[in-house]
Amino acid sequence: MRYKLIEGSLNDERNVEVTILRNRGIKNINRFLAPGESDTYSYSMLDNIDEAVKCAEKHIQNKDRIHILIDCDVDGYAAGSMVYRAFKKIDPNLNITYSLHTKKQHGLSKDITIPDDCKLLIIPDAGSNDVEQCRELKDKGMDIIILDHHICDIENDYAIVVNNQMCRYPNKNFCGAGIVYKFLEALDEELWEDTASGMLDMCALANISDVMDMREPETRYYVLRGLAKIRSKLFKALIDKQSYSMNGIVNITSVQFYITPVLNAMIRIGDQDEKDLLFRAFIETDEVFKYKKRGETEEVDESIYDRAARLCSNAKARQTKEVTKEVTEVERLISDKRLDENKAIFANVTGILGETLTGLVAIKIAEKYNLPTLLLRRQAPRENGELFYGGSCRNFDNSPIESLKKELLNTGLFEFVQGHDNAAGFSIARDNVQAAISCINNNWKDIDFQAIWQVDFDKNAEDIDVAFVKAIDDMKDMFGQGVKEPLVHISHIPVYKESTMIMGKNLNTWKTIYNDELAFVMFSVDRDKDQIIQEYENEEETFDSLLGYMDVVGKATLNNYKGILTPQIIVKDYEFTKA
C-alpha cells in the first residue's frame, strides 16, 4: 500500500473543514460554503445570446414548427426538456417536436433526421462542431440555435452558437443545461415570462451528471438552489425509487451515485420506446398506465414518472449484468495477448464489446489493472480507404498520470481525443496504433503505476476519535466533482479477534472495532487472499487474542442503520502485521 499526504495539508484533526477545503484548492472558504446571487454572471456575457433570443421569439410568434435535438446523456435530456417545457409554457399550442439518438452519438449524427418543415432547430448540449450538417440544413431554410458548452475551435457560420467556451463568459464549468438556463433567463426578460426559475432542479441534475466542477461558485450556487427545491415530477419519482440507497439524503453525492447512473443506463441501453417514454417524463406529459406488479392479480395505475423510474432501475440492473459479462471477455483478451505488459492497455474490442458500454468497461479494466486503458473499435473505412479505430479511454483513481487526454494528444498520433482529462473518446489511424503503444511505453518507462492514495490526514490510531469522524461526515453535502471525499491514513490499529467479525452473504466483508467506538469495515474482499480473514479463521488461541496491527487508508463516515449512527472508516486499502 502506497500513500502520500496531500502537499501542503494542515493534517489537523481539530480543524477538519479548513484542512479538507484548502486541500481542494479552495481559498475563499466562506464563498464556497455560502455562494450567492452575486456569484452568478449575466447572460449578456454570452456571445450571440441576443440573436438567439430574437430568433426564438420570431418563430414562437409565427407559430412555426420547432424541432429540438436531444443529446444522448442526462445533460442532453435535461437541457432539451427545459427548452421544450419553457416554450410550451410560453405558448401551449406551439408545434414542437424532438429527436432522440438511437445509439451513443452526439449532435447531428447520421442517425438523426430533421423534419423538412422545421423552421427552427434547437440543439442543446451539442452541435458546435457540426458545421457541414448545419450548412445543409441552413440551405433548406432552417434557423439553428446551438446552446452548448463543449470546447470547439472552429467557427460555425450557419447557426447561432451560444457557447460559454467560445466567449468571455467567465464560468467554463457550466454544462449544456446551464447554458439553456441562461438562454431562458434572456428569453424571459424579452417576453416578460417566467420559465427559467422553475427549472433550476433540472439545471442542478445536469451539472451534477455532467461532472461539472463544484468549486465553481456560480455552478455550485445553482446546483444548491436546484436541489433545495425539486419541482420535476420525474426527479421526485427517481428519488423515491432510490430512497433506500440514498438513505433519505438528497445532495450532490447521492444524486451523482444513485440518480445519474440509472438515467445513464436507460439512455445507453434502453430501446427507443423506453427512451422516448423517459423523455416524455422529463417534459411532464402526465400520462397514466396500467401496471400489474409481480405476484399481484390486480392492475393498478402507474404514472409515467413512476414507470420511467422503474424502467431506469431495471435498465441499470441489466447494464450491470452486461458490464460484468463484457469485463470478463476483455480480461480474457488482455490475458491471452498479454496486453497488461505495456504501460497502458490498448485492447481491440471490435466484435467483443457493445458500443454503448465501452466507457463503463474501460474504467473497470483501468481500476483492476491500475493502468490507463484504451478500448478500440474498428470503424468503417473512410472514403479514401483509410482505416481508423474509435473508442474510449479511461484512467484509474490515484493514477500518477494527471491527464490521460493530454498525454495521448502529446504523442501526435491521435486524430482527436475529446472529453474530460481522464475519461474521453478518441480516434486513431490503424497504422498509428503500434506507434502510439511504443511512444507511451517510452514516455512512461520510469513511472510506477501502483496506485498512490492521496490522503488529507495521516494519523496514528490514538489520534482518531468519534468527533473527527463526525466532523468529516458533517461535510457530506459539500462533496462533489472537484471536492472529493477525503481519505485518511491511520496507523497502528490493533486488531483483536473478539472485536472482529466476518459478515455478508459470501462472508467476504470484515469489521473490527477499535477502542469500543470506531468501526473499520472493508467490503467485498478476496477471501482467499485477505490477511485479516485468514488470520481470523486460522487463529486457534483464546477469543480475545491480538491478531496483529493494521495501517489503513479509508473514508470516514457515520453509518446510519435504522436510525442508529455508528462512526466508521470504510477501508479502501490496508497493510497488516501479524502479532
XYZ file of C-alpha atoms in Angstrom, residues 48-410:
363
model
C -24.839 35.655 -29.638
C -27.386 35.372 -26.803
C -29.416 38.376 -28.037
C -29.507 36.997 -31.576
C -30.631 33.602 -30.263
C -33.451 35.215 -28.267
C -34.637 37.292 -31.218
C -34.595 34.218 -33.440
C -36.585 32.137 -30.932
C -39.056 34.982 -30.380
C -39.690 35.260 -34.126
C -40.503 31.585 -34.544
C -42.644 31.478 -31.395
C -44.714 34.439 -32.600
C -45.019 32.906 -36.096
C -46.101 29.588 -34.533
C -43.559 27.809 -36.727
C -42.614 24.184 -36.283
C -39.734 23.997 -33.818
C -37.601 20.875 -33.512
C -35.254 20.017 -30.618
C -32.361 17.578 -30.966
C -31.902 15.746 -27.646
C -28.314 14.757 -26.878
C -27.726 11.267 -25.524
C -26.835 11.893 -21.885
C -28.506 13.273 -18.779
C -27.388 16.814 -19.573
C -28.859 16.487 -23.057
C -32.217 15.177 -21.812
C -32.427 17.785 -19.056
C -31.399 20.667 -21.332
C -33.759 19.603 -24.116
C -36.658 19.206 -21.705
C -36.026 22.682 -20.308
C -36.365 24.216 -23.783
C -39.473 22.157 -24.568
C -41.256 22.965 -21.306
C -40.347 26.643 -21.429
C -41.624 27.085 -24.984
C -44.835 25.189 -24.173
C -45.365 27.398 -21.137
C -44.989 30.480 -23.330
C -47.447 29.065 -25.895
C -49.097 25.684 -25.213
C -50.181 25.459 -28.857
C -46.685 25.571 -30.320
C -45.788 22.739 -32.703
C -42.659 21.360 -31.027
C -41.126 18.015 -31.940
C -37.897 16.309 -30.941
C -35.411 13.634 -31.998
C -33.596 11.099 -29.800
C -30.386 9.364 -30.796
C -30.558 5.629 -31.458
C -27.077 4.949 -30.085
C -24.369 6.800 -28.157
C -23.964 9.604 -30.667
C -23.844 13.346 -30.276
C -25.127 16.296 -32.250
C -26.217 15.983 -35.878
C -25.040 12.410 -36.325
C -26.132 10.212 -39.219
C -28.970 8.582 -37.248
C -30.761 11.921 -36.917
C -33.324 13.171 -39.447
C -34.627 16.711 -39.074
C -38.176 17.244 -40.436
C -38.194 19.193 -43.696
C -40.930 21.556 -42.483
C -38.936 22.550 -39.406
C -38.299 26.289 -39.314
C -36.210 26.424 -36.126
C -33.858 23.693 -34.935
C -32.544 23.963 -31.378
C -29.562 21.835 -30.338
C -28.868 21.951 -26.589
C -25.635 20.443 -25.205
C -24.129 19.655 -28.636
C -23.696 20.832 -32.203
C -20.883 23.393 -32.061
C -18.658 21.273 -34.296
C -21.386 20.235 -36.765
C -20.618 22.927 -39.326
C -21.265 20.955 -42.530
C -24.544 19.495 -41.251
C -25.682 22.978 -40.216
C -24.829 24.329 -43.671
C -27.033 21.714 -45.323
C -29.961 22.489 -43.011
C -29.489 26.236 -43.379
C -29.662 25.801 -47.156
C -33.102 24.239 -46.614
C -34.264 27.427 -44.907
C -33.923 26.407 -41.268
C -32.696 28.639 -38.494
C -30.461 26.845 -35.991
C -29.755 27.755 -32.361
C -26.958 25.850 -30.597
C -26.795 26.067 -26.780
C -23.589 24.243 -25.946
C -20.681 24.032 -23.514
C -18.199 21.803 -25.355
C -14.830 23.143 -26.438
C -14.810 23.991 -30.128
C -12.079 25.621 -32.199
C -13.979 26.142 -35.468
C -16.464 28.816 -36.465
C -19.997 27.839 -37.429
C -21.452 30.497 -39.711
C -24.665 28.547 -40.341
C -26.026 28.551 -36.787
C -26.430 30.912 -33.858
C -23.930 29.403 -31.432
C -24.181 30.249 -27.723
C -21.265 28.512 -26.046
C -19.535 29.563 -22.818
C -16.266 28.005 -24.016
C -16.128 30.280 -27.069
C -16.585 33.681 -25.467
C -15.718 35.829 -22.441
C -18.256 34.178 -20.150
C -16.173 33.525 -17.016
C -17.732 30.219 -15.924
C -16.286 27.417 -18.047
C -17.571 24.745 -15.634
C -21.197 25.026 -16.686
C -22.991 22.307 -18.615
C -25.429 22.445 -21.532
C -28.456 22.798 -19.249
C -26.672 25.723 -17.610
C -26.397 27.499 -20.959
C -30.062 26.699 -21.627
C -30.930 28.221 -18.236
C -29.124 31.442 -19.197
C -30.889 31.435 -22.592
C -34.264 31.079 -20.868
C -33.404 33.921 -18.481
C -32.750 36.130 -21.500
C -35.909 34.921 -23.270
C -37.979 35.559 -20.132
C -36.753 39.138 -19.944
C -37.539 39.741 -23.605
C -41.025 38.206 -23.468
C -41.977 39.134 -19.887
C -42.244 35.460 -18.977
C -41.048 33.354 -16.031
C -39.866 29.979 -17.280
C -36.255 29.698 -16.105
C -36.746 29.908 -12.340
C -38.851 26.746 -12.207
C -36.182 24.629 -13.868
C -33.217 25.052 -11.566
C -33.633 21.459 -10.384
C -33.008 20.242 -13.943
C -30.029 22.576 -14.184
C -28.702 21.063 -10.935
C -29.253 17.458 -12.079
C -27.480 18.138 -15.366
C -24.450 19.860 -13.832
C -24.017 17.018 -11.343
C -24.461 14.355 -14.017
C -22.055 16.036 -16.427
C -19.433 16.161 -13.638
C -19.016 19.917 -13.624
C -16.501 21.248 -11.092
C -18.416 22.114 -7.938
C -15.723 24.528 -6.802
C -17.053 26.972 -9.411
C -19.139 29.449 -7.371
C -21.862 30.064 -9.968
C -22.309 26.373 -10.732
C -22.388 25.463 -7.055
C -24.911 28.213 -6.349
C -27.341 26.991 -8.996
C -26.885 23.341 -8.002
C -27.588 24.030 -4.331
C -30.640 26.135 -5.191
C -31.941 23.488 -7.548
C -31.574 20.652 -5.052
C -33.165 22.746 -2.311
C -36.454 22.937 -4.255
C -37.001 19.977 -6.562
C -40.076 20.526 -8.725
C -39.612 17.984 -11.519
C -42.085 15.101 -11.158
C -39.575 12.727 -12.720
C -36.747 13.827 -10.424
C -39.029 13.274 -7.414
C -40.046 9.820 -8.659
C -36.405 8.832 -9.180
C -35.514 9.962 -5.659
C -38.436 7.965 -4.271
C -37.371 4.870 -6.228
C -33.789 5.201 -4.986
C -34.730 6.247 -1.448
C -33.251 3.151 0.200
C -29.859 3.615 -1.445
C -29.916 7.372 -0.831
C -30.850 6.835 2.820
C -33.162 9.835 2.681
C -30.303 12.189 1.755
C -30.534 14.355 -1.376
C -27.239 16.068 -2.061
C -24.665 16.281 -4.830
C -23.043 12.963 -3.966
C -26.265 10.975 -3.600
C -27.606 12.294 -6.911
C -24.277 11.543 -8.593
C -24.178 7.962 -7.310
C -27.843 6.921 -7.325
C -29.823 9.092 -9.783
C -27.385 9.802 -12.604
C -26.360 6.136 -13.130
C -29.939 4.853 -13.568
C -30.719 7.622 -16.059
C -27.493 6.962 -17.950
C -28.293 3.254 -18.049
C -31.650 3.897 -19.699
C -30.203 6.382 -22.175
C -27.402 3.970 -23.101
C -29.115 0.584 -23.293
C -32.859 1.293 -23.330
C -34.771 0.701 -26.550
C -36.218 3.674 -28.445
C -39.679 3.278 -26.909
C -38.186 3.296 -23.403
C -36.003 6.315 -24.144
C -38.971 8.158 -25.623
C -41.027 7.391 -22.515
C -38.177 8.724 -20.374
C -38.047 11.975 -22.300
C -41.837 12.333 -22.093
C -41.415 12.009 -18.329
C -38.782 14.758 -18.454
C -41.231 17.072 -20.261
C -44.083 16.070 -17.915
C -46.809 14.692 -20.179
C -48.711 13.394 -17.116
C -49.600 10.064 -18.755
C -51.001 7.183 -16.702
C -50.563 3.484 -17.491
C -51.982 0.243 -16.190
C -49.421 -1.893 -14.399
C -49.642 -5.289 -12.727
C -46.949 -5.844 -10.141
C -45.196 -9.185 -9.979
C -47.186 -11.589 -7.846
C -50.299 -9.395 -7.910
C -53.549 -10.162 -9.726
C -54.967 -6.653 -9.997
C -53.722 -3.886 -12.246
C -53.018 -0.504 -10.727
C -52.495 2.952 -12.191
C -48.863 3.928 -12.700
C -47.806 7.460 -13.561
C -45.320 7.995 -16.355
C -42.874 9.253 -13.714
C -43.067 6.101 -11.613
C -42.895 3.965 -14.751
C -39.828 5.819 -16.017
C -38.131 5.471 -12.615
C -38.910 1.742 -12.524
C -37.660 1.183 -16.084
C -34.488 3.164 -15.358
C -33.803 0.982 -12.327
C -34.372 -2.147 -14.424
C -32.061 -0.799 -17.133
C -29.350 -0.214 -14.554
C -29.642 -3.833 -13.356
C -29.390 -5.100 -16.959
C -26.450 -2.814 -17.622
C -24.569 -4.018 -14.539
C -25.063 -7.617 -15.661
C -23.871 -6.834 -19.198
C -20.842 -4.867 -17.986
C -19.795 -7.728 -15.703
C -20.015 -10.166 -18.615
C -18.126 -7.920 -21.022
C -15.400 -7.091 -18.492
C -14.735 -10.828 -18.255
C -14.414 -11.022 -22.055
C -11.964 -8.113 -22.163
C -9.942 -9.559 -19.283
C -9.604 -12.794 -21.258
C -8.371 -10.811 -24.269
C -5.847 -8.952 -22.103
C -4.571 -12.205 -20.635
C -4.336 -14.016 -23.986
C -2.437 -11.187 -25.673
C -0.545 -10.047 -22.529
C -1.733 -6.503 -23.119
C -1.087 -5.515 -19.499
C 2.656 -5.764 -20.070
C 2.533 -2.306 -21.678
C 2.364 0.953 -19.738
C -1.210 1.401 -20.958
C -3.704 -1.212 -22.072
C -4.622 -0.920 -25.763
C -7.330 -3.534 -26.435
C -9.110 -4.034 -29.755
C -12.648 -4.914 -28.641
C -14.208 -4.985 -32.106
C -16.860 -7.704 -32.098
C -16.430 -8.264 -28.345
C -17.857 -5.200 -26.657
C -21.096 -3.306 -27.215
C -20.544 0.306 -28.251
C -22.744 1.836 -25.554
C -20.804 0.234 -22.688
C -17.237 0.920 -23.816
C -16.558 3.671 -21.295
C -18.005 1.716 -18.362
C -15.948 -1.357 -19.201
C -12.815 0.751 -19.756
C -12.943 2.208 -16.238
C -13.456 -1.260 -14.736
C -10.391 -2.524 -16.617
C -8.303 0.531 -15.678
C -9.174 0.124 -11.993
C -8.447 -3.617 -11.965
C -5.049 -3.422 -13.664
C -4.023 0.013 -12.331
C -3.212 1.019 -15.890
C -4.652 3.687 -18.197
C -6.904 1.830 -20.617
C -7.875 2.418 -24.240
C -10.582 0.216 -25.757
C -10.524 0.385 -29.553
C -13.252 -0.481 -32.058
C -12.683 -0.701 -35.801
C -14.597 1.928 -37.770
C -15.958 1.736 -41.295
C -13.313 2.612 -43.920
C -13.100 6.296 -44.813
C -13.907 7.428 -48.348
C -10.193 7.390 -49.182
C -9.877 3.835 -47.858
C -8.081 4.776 -44.630
C -8.830 2.614 -41.610
C -9.360 4.108 -38.178
C -10.197 2.939 -34.679
C -12.521 4.854 -32.372
C -13.096 4.148 -28.725
C -12.955 5.232 -25.106
C -10.024 5.829 -22.779
C -10.126 5.881 -19.001
C -7.606 6.441 -16.227
C -7.772 4.938 -12.755
C -8.182 6.703 -9.431
C -4.941 7.965 -7.868
C -3.005 7.416 -11.099
C 0.366 9.140 -11.429
C -0.852 10.385 -14.842
C -2.749 13.602 -14.147
C -4.325 13.972 -17.609
C -4.542 10.938 -19.866
C -6.152 13.076 -22.558
C -3.170 15.461 -22.607
C -0.655 12.608 -22.676
C -2.375 10.971 -25.651
C -2.623 14.232 -27.572
C 1.059 14.930 -26.928
